[in-house]
Coordinates of C-alpha atoms in Angstrom, one line a residue:
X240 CA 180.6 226.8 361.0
X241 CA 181.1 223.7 362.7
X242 CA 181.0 220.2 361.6
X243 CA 178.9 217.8 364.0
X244 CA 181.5 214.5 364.2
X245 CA 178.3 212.1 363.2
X246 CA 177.3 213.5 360.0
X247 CA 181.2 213.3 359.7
X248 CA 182.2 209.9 360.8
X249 CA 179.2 208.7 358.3
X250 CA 180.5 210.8 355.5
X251 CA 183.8 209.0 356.2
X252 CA 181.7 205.5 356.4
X253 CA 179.9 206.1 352.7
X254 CA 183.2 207.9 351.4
X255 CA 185.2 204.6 352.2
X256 CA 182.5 202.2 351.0
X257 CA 182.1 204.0 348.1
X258 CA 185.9 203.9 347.2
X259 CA 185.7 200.2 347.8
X260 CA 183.1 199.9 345.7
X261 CA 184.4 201.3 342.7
X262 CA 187.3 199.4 343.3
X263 CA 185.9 196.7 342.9
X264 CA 183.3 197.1 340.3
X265 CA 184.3 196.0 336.9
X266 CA 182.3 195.1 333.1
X267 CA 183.7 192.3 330.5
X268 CA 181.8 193.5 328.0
X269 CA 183.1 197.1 327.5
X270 CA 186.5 196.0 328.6
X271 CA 186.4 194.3 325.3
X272 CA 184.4 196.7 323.3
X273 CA 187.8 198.6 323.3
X274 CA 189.4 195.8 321.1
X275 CA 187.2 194.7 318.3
X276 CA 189.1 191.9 317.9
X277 CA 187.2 190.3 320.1
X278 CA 184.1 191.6 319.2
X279 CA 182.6 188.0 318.4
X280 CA 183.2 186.3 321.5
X281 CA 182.3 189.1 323.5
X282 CA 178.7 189.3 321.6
X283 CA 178.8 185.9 322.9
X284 CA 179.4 186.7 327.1
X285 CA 175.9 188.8 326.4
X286 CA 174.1 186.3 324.2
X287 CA 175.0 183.4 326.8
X288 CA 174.6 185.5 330.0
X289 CA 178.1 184.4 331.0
X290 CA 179.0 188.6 331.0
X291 CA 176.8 188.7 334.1
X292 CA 178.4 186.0 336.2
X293 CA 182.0 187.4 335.3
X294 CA 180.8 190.8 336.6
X295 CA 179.2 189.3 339.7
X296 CA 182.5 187.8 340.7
X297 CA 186.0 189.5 342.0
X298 CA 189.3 187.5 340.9
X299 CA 189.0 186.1 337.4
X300 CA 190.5 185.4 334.9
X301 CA 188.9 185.6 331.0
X302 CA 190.8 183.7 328.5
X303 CA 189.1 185.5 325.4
X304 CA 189.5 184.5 321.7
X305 CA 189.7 186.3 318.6
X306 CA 186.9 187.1 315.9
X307 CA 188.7 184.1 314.1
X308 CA 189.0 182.0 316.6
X309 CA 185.4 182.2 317.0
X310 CA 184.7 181.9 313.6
X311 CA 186.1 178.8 313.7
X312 CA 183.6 177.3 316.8
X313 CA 180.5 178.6 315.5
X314 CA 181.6 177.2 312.3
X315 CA 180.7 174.0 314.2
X316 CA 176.6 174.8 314.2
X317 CA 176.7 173.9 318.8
X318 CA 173.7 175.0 320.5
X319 CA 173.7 178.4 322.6
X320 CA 174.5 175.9 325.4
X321 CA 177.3 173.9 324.1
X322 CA 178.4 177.5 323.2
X323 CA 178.2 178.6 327.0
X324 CA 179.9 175.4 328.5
X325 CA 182.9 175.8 326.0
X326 CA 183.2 180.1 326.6
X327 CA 182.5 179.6 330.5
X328 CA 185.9 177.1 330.4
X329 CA 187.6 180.2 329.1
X330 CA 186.9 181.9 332.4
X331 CA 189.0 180.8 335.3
X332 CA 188.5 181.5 339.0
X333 CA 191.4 183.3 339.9
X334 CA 193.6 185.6 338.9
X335 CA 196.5 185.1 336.2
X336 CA 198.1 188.6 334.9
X337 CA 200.9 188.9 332.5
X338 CA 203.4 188.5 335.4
X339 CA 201.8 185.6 337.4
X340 CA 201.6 183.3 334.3
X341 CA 205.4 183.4 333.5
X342 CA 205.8 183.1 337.4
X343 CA 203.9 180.3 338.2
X344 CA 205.1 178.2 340.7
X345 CA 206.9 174.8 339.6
X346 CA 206.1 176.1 336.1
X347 CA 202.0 174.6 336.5
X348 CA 199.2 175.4 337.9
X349 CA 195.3 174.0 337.7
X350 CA 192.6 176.1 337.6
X351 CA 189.3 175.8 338.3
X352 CA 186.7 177.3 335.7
X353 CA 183.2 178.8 335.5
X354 CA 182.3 175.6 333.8
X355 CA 183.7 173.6 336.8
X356 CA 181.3 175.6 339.1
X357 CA 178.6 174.9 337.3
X358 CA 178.4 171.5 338.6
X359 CA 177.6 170.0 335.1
X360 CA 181.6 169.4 334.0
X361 CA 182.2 165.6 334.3
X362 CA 185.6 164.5 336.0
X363 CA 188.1 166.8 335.9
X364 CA 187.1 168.3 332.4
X365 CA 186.3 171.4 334.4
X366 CA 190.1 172.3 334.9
X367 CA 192.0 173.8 333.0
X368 CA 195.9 173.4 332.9
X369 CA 198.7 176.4 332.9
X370 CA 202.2 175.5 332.3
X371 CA 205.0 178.2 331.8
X372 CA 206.9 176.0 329.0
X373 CA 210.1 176.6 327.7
X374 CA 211.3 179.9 325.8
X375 CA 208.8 181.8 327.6
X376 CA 205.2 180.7 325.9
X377 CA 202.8 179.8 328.2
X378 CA 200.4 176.9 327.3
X379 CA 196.6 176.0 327.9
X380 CA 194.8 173.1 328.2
X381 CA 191.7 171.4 329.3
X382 CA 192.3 168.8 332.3
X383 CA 191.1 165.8 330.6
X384 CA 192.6 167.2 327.3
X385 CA 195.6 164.6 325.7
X386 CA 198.2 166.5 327.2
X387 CA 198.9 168.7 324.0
X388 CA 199.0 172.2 324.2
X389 CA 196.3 173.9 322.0
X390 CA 196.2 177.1 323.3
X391 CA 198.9 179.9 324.2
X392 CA 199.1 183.1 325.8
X393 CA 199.7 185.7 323.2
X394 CA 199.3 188.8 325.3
X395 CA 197.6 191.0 328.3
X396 CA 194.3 192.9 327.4
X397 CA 193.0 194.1 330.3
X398 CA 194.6 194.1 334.3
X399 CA 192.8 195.5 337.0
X400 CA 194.9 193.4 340.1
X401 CA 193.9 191.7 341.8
X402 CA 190.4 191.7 340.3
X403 CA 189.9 191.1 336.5
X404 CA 192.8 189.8 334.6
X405 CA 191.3 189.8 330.6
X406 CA 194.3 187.9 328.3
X407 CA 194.3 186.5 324.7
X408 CA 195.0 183.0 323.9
X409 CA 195.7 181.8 320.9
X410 CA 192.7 179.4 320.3
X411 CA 189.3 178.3 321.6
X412 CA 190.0 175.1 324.5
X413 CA 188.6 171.9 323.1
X414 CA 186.7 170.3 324.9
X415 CA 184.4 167.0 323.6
X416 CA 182.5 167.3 327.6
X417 CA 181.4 171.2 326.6
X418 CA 180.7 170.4 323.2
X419 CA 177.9 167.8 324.2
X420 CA 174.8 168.3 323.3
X421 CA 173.0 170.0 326.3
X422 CA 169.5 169.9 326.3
X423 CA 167.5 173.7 326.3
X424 CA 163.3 174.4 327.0
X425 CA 160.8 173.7 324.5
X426 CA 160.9 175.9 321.7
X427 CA 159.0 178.8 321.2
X428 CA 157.3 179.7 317.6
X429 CA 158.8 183.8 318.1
X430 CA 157.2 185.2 314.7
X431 CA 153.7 183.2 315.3
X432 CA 153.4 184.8 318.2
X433 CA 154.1 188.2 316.7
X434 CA 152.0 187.6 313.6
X435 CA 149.1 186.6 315.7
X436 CA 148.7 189.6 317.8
X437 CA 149.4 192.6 315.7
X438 CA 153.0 192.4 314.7
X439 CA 152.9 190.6 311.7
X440 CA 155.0 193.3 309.4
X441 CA 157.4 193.1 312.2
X442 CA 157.4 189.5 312.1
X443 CA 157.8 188.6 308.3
X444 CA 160.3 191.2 308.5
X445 CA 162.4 189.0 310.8
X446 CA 161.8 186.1 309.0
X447 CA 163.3 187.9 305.7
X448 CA 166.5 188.6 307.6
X449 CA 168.2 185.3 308.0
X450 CA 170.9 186.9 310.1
X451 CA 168.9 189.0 312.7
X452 CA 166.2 185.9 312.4
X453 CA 169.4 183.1 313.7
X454 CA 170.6 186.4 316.3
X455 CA 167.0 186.2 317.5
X456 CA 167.3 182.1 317.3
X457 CA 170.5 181.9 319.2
X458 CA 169.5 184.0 322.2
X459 CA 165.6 183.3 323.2
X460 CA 166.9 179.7 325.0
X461 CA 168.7 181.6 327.2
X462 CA 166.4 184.7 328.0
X463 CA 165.2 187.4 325.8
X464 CA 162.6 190.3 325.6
X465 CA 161.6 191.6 322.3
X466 CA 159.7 194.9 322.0
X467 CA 157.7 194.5 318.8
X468 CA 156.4 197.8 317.1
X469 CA 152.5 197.3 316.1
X470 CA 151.8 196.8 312.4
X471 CA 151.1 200.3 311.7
X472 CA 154.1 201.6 313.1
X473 CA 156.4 199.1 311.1
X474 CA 154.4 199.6 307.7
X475 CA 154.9 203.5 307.7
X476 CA 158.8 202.6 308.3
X477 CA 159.1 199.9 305.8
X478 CA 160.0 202.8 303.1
X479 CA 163.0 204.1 305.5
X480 CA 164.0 200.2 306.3
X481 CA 164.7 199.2 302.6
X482 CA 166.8 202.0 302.5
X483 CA 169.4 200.7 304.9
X484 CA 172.1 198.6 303.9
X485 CA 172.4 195.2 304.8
X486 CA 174.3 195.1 308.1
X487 CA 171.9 198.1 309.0
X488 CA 168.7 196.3 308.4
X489 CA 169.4 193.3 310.6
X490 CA 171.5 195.5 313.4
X491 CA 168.0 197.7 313.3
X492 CA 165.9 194.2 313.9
X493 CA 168.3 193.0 316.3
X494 CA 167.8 196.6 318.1
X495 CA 164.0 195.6 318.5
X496 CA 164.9 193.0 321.4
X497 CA 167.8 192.5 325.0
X498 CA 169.3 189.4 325.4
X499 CA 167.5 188.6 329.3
X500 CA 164.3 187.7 330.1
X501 CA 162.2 191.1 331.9
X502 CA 158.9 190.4 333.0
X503 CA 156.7 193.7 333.3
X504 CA 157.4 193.7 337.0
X505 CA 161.3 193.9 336.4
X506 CA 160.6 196.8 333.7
X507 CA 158.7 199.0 335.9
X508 CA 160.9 198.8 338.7
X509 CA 164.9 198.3 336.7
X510 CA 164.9 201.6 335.0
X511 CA 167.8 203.0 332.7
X512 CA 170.1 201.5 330.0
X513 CA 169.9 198.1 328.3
X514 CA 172.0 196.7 325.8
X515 CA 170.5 194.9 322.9
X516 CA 171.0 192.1 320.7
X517 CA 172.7 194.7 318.3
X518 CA 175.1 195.7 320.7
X519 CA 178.4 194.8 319.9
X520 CA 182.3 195.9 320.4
X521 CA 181.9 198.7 318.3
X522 CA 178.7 200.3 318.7
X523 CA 176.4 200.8 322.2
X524 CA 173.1 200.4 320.3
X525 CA 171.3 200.9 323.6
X526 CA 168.2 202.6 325.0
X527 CA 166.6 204.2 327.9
X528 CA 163.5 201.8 330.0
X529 CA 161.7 204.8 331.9
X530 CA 158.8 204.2 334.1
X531 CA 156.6 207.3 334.6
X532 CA 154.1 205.6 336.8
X533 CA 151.6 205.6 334.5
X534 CA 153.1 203.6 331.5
X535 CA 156.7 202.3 330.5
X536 CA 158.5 203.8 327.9
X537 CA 161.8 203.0 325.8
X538 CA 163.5 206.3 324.8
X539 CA 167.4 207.0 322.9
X540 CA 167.7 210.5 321.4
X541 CA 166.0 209.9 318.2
X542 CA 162.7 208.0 319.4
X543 CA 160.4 207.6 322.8
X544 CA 158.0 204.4 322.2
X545 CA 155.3 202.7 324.9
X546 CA 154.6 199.4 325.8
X547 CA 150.8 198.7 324.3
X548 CA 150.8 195.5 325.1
X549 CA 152.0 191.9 326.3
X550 CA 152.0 189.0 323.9
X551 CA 154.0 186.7 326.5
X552 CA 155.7 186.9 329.5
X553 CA 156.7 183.8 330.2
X554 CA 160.4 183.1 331.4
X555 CA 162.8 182.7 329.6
X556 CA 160.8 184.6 326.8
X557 CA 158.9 188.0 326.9
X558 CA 157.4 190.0 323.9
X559 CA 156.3 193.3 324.3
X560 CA 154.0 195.3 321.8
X561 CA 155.1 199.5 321.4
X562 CA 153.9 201.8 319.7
X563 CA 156.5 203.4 317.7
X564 CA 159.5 201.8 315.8
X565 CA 162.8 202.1 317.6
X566 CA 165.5 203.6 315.7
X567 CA 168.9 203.6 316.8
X568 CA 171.2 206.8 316.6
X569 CA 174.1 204.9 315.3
X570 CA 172.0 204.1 312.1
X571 CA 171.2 207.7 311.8
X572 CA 174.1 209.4 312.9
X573 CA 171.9 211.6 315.9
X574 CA 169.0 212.7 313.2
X575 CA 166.1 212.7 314.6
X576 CA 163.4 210.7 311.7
X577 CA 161.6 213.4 309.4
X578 CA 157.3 213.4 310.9
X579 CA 155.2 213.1 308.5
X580 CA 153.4 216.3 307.6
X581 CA 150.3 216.9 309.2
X582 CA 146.7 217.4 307.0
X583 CA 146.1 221.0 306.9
X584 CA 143.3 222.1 308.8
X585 CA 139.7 223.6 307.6
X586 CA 139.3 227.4 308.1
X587 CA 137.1 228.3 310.3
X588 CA 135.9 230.7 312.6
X589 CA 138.4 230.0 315.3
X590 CA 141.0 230.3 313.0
X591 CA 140.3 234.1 312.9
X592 CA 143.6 236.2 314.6
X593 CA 143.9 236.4 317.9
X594 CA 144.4 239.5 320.5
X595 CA 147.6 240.5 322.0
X596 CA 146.5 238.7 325.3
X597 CA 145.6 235.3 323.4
X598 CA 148.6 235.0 321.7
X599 CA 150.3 235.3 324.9
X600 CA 147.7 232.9 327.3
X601 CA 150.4 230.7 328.7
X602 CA 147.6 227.5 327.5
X603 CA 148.9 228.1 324.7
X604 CA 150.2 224.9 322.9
X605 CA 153.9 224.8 322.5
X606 CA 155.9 222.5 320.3
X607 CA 157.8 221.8 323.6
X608 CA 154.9 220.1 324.6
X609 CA 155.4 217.0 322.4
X610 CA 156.5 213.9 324.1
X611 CA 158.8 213.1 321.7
X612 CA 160.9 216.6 322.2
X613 CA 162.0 215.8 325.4
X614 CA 165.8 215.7 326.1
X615 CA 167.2 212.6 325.4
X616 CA 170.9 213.4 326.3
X617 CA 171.0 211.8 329.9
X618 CA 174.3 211.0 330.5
X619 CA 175.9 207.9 331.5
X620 CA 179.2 206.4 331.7
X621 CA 180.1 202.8 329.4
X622 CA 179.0 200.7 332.3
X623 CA 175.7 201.9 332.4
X624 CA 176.2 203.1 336.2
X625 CA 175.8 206.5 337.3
X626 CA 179.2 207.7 337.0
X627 CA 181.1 210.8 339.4
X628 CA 181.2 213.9 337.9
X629 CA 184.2 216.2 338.8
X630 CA 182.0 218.0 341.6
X631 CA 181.2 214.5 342.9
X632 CA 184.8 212.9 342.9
X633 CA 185.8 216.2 344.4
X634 CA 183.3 216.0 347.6
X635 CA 184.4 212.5 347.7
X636 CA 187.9 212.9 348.1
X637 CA 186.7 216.3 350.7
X638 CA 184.3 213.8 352.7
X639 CA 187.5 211.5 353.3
X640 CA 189.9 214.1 354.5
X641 CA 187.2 215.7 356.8
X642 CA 186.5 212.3 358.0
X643 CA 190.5 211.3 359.1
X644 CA 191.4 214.5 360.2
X645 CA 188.2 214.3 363.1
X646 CA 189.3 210.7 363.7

């Protein structure tokens, strides 16, 4: 069997963009899920939608902080929007790797910073400075900084040259120009809105949790979608809620809503995983958006809920009705929730036994026939992305050969 040369050349064509591609293709946030440490600030790249711009762009630099380094800023009560002008000063627009910063020509450099590109840095607070100083620490500092070196390198996390350079520094940059008071849309009453139109269990739920309530707080000025189970869902799970512990109430809250705005437009047609508001370095805490045609559903291995209903839809803000509670698997370490035990039904002349050839009628209900039995173990890689199987990496790799040795 031949091979015609045009299927071949254009095997070569998608082989080599593909290649490219993946190259290319990188994602902050589970860079850093690796290293907890960091956990903190990069919950903050989702909650601020900074995660997305770093991913959009090709050699960067992120300058990230430690869990008590962050401590210390939020410490400081900024809005989501001072938060984002100080984090996207910690993301320069080149790359710096290990090597390069202890290589830097006449021992300085000035780099320009997602903050800078934003157009709302004034002067040259944008910059930040990069000097190789004596007995081989390397120091950081805002442009319009004093001069003093607040910040140094303390080590490489992530390299992927000449792409994505990911280093710790020692402290967050001060800034007083990201720290000012930036002014966000007019806020939105999140638990009225809920208690209004059938989610009010949900809602005072939310309230009673001040620490999923100020996750909830912190993200809706910059986009969120919250997916509220109706009240007679969330009542019949109250029992199993007040069983969880602390950390697992709120992360189970925090589950119930993404940190970007999706109008039902964007739902139907962006299927497959979203992180939450209770993702974080350590746990995934995602689900699955399906669209069957007909309705759109939200499915992990333990649960498959529908959207009822819209309450608002409304960028930056969208609250969804469904019609189940979502329960994470990491909660319940991959058991699926007990069902309640169905009423026993009345005897009755139909329930006399059946022949042979009725037992065996293929209309015969099934328990496979339950939505909520369906599969649930779709496989994905930590980016999200359909990822190459060894089959697929294989015909790859065949579809390149085939294609040079024609050429």
């Amino acid at each position: 069997m031949q091979l015609r040369p045009a299927t071949s050349a254009g095997a070569l064509v998608l082989s080599v963009f593909l290649l490219f591609s993946f190259a290319h293709a990188h994602n902050i946030t589970h860079l850093l899920a690796k290293h907890p440490e960091f956990s903190t600030f990069n919950r903050y790249l989702s909650l601020t939608h900074l995660a997305a711009d770093i991913n959009d762009r090709t050699t960067i630099t992120v300058c990230a902080v430690d869990n008590s380094a962050m401590s210390a800023l939020l410490a400081k009560h900024l809005s989501i929007y001072s938060i984002k002008n100080i984090l996207s000063l910690h993301v320069l627009l080149d790359y710096f790797g290990a090597k390069k910063l202890h290589q830097i020509t006449n021992g300085t450099a000035l780099a320009a910073t997602m903050f800078q590109a934003t157009g709302s840095a004034p002067g040259s607070s944008g910059f930040v400075n990069i000097t190789d100083l004596k007995g081989g620490k390397v120091g950081f500092t805002p442009e319009d900084n004093d001069g003093s070196f607040a910040a140094h390198f303390v080590k490489s996390v992530e390299e992927l040259p000449y792409n994505i350079s990911v280093i710790h520094i020692s402290a967050v940059l001060p800034s007083p120009a990201a720290e000012a008071p930036t002014p966000g849309p007019a806020e939105v009453n999140l638990t009225g809105i809920m208690s209004a139109h059938g989610c009010k269990v949900f809602a005072e739920t939310l309230l009673a949790n001040p620490d999923a309530s100020k996750t909830y707080d912190d993200a809706v000025d910059g986009g969120m979608t919250v997916f509220c189970p109706g009240d007679d869902a969330f009542k019949a799970f109250l029992p199993k809620y007040k069983n969880l512990s602390a950390p697992g109430k709120a992360a189970l809250l925090e589950y119930h809503a993404v940190p970007v705005y999706q109008s039902m437009s964007m739902l139907k047609s962006n299927n497959g995983l979203m992180n939450t508001l209770a993702t974080n370095g350590a746990e995934k805490y995602d689900f699955t958006v399906q669209n069957d045609g007909q309705a759109v559903t939200l499915k992990n291995k333990l649960v498959t809920a529908k959207i009822t209903g819209t309450l608002i839809d409304e960028q930056p803000l969208a609250i969804y009705t469904i019609n189940k509670v979502l329960t994470p698997k990491e909660l319940y370490k991959g058991e699926a929730p007990t069902p309640a035990p169905a009423p026993a039904p009345e005897k009755s002349a139909a329930d006399a036994p059946k022949s042979s050839d009725e037992a065996t009628s293929p209309d015969a209900d099934s328990p496979a026939d339950s939505p909520d039995d369906d599969p649930a173990d779709q496989t994905a890689d930590d980016n999200g992305a359909v990822a190459l199987g060894r089959v697929g990496f294989g015909g790859l790799i065949l579809s390149v050969c085939i294609g040079f040795s024609l050429l």
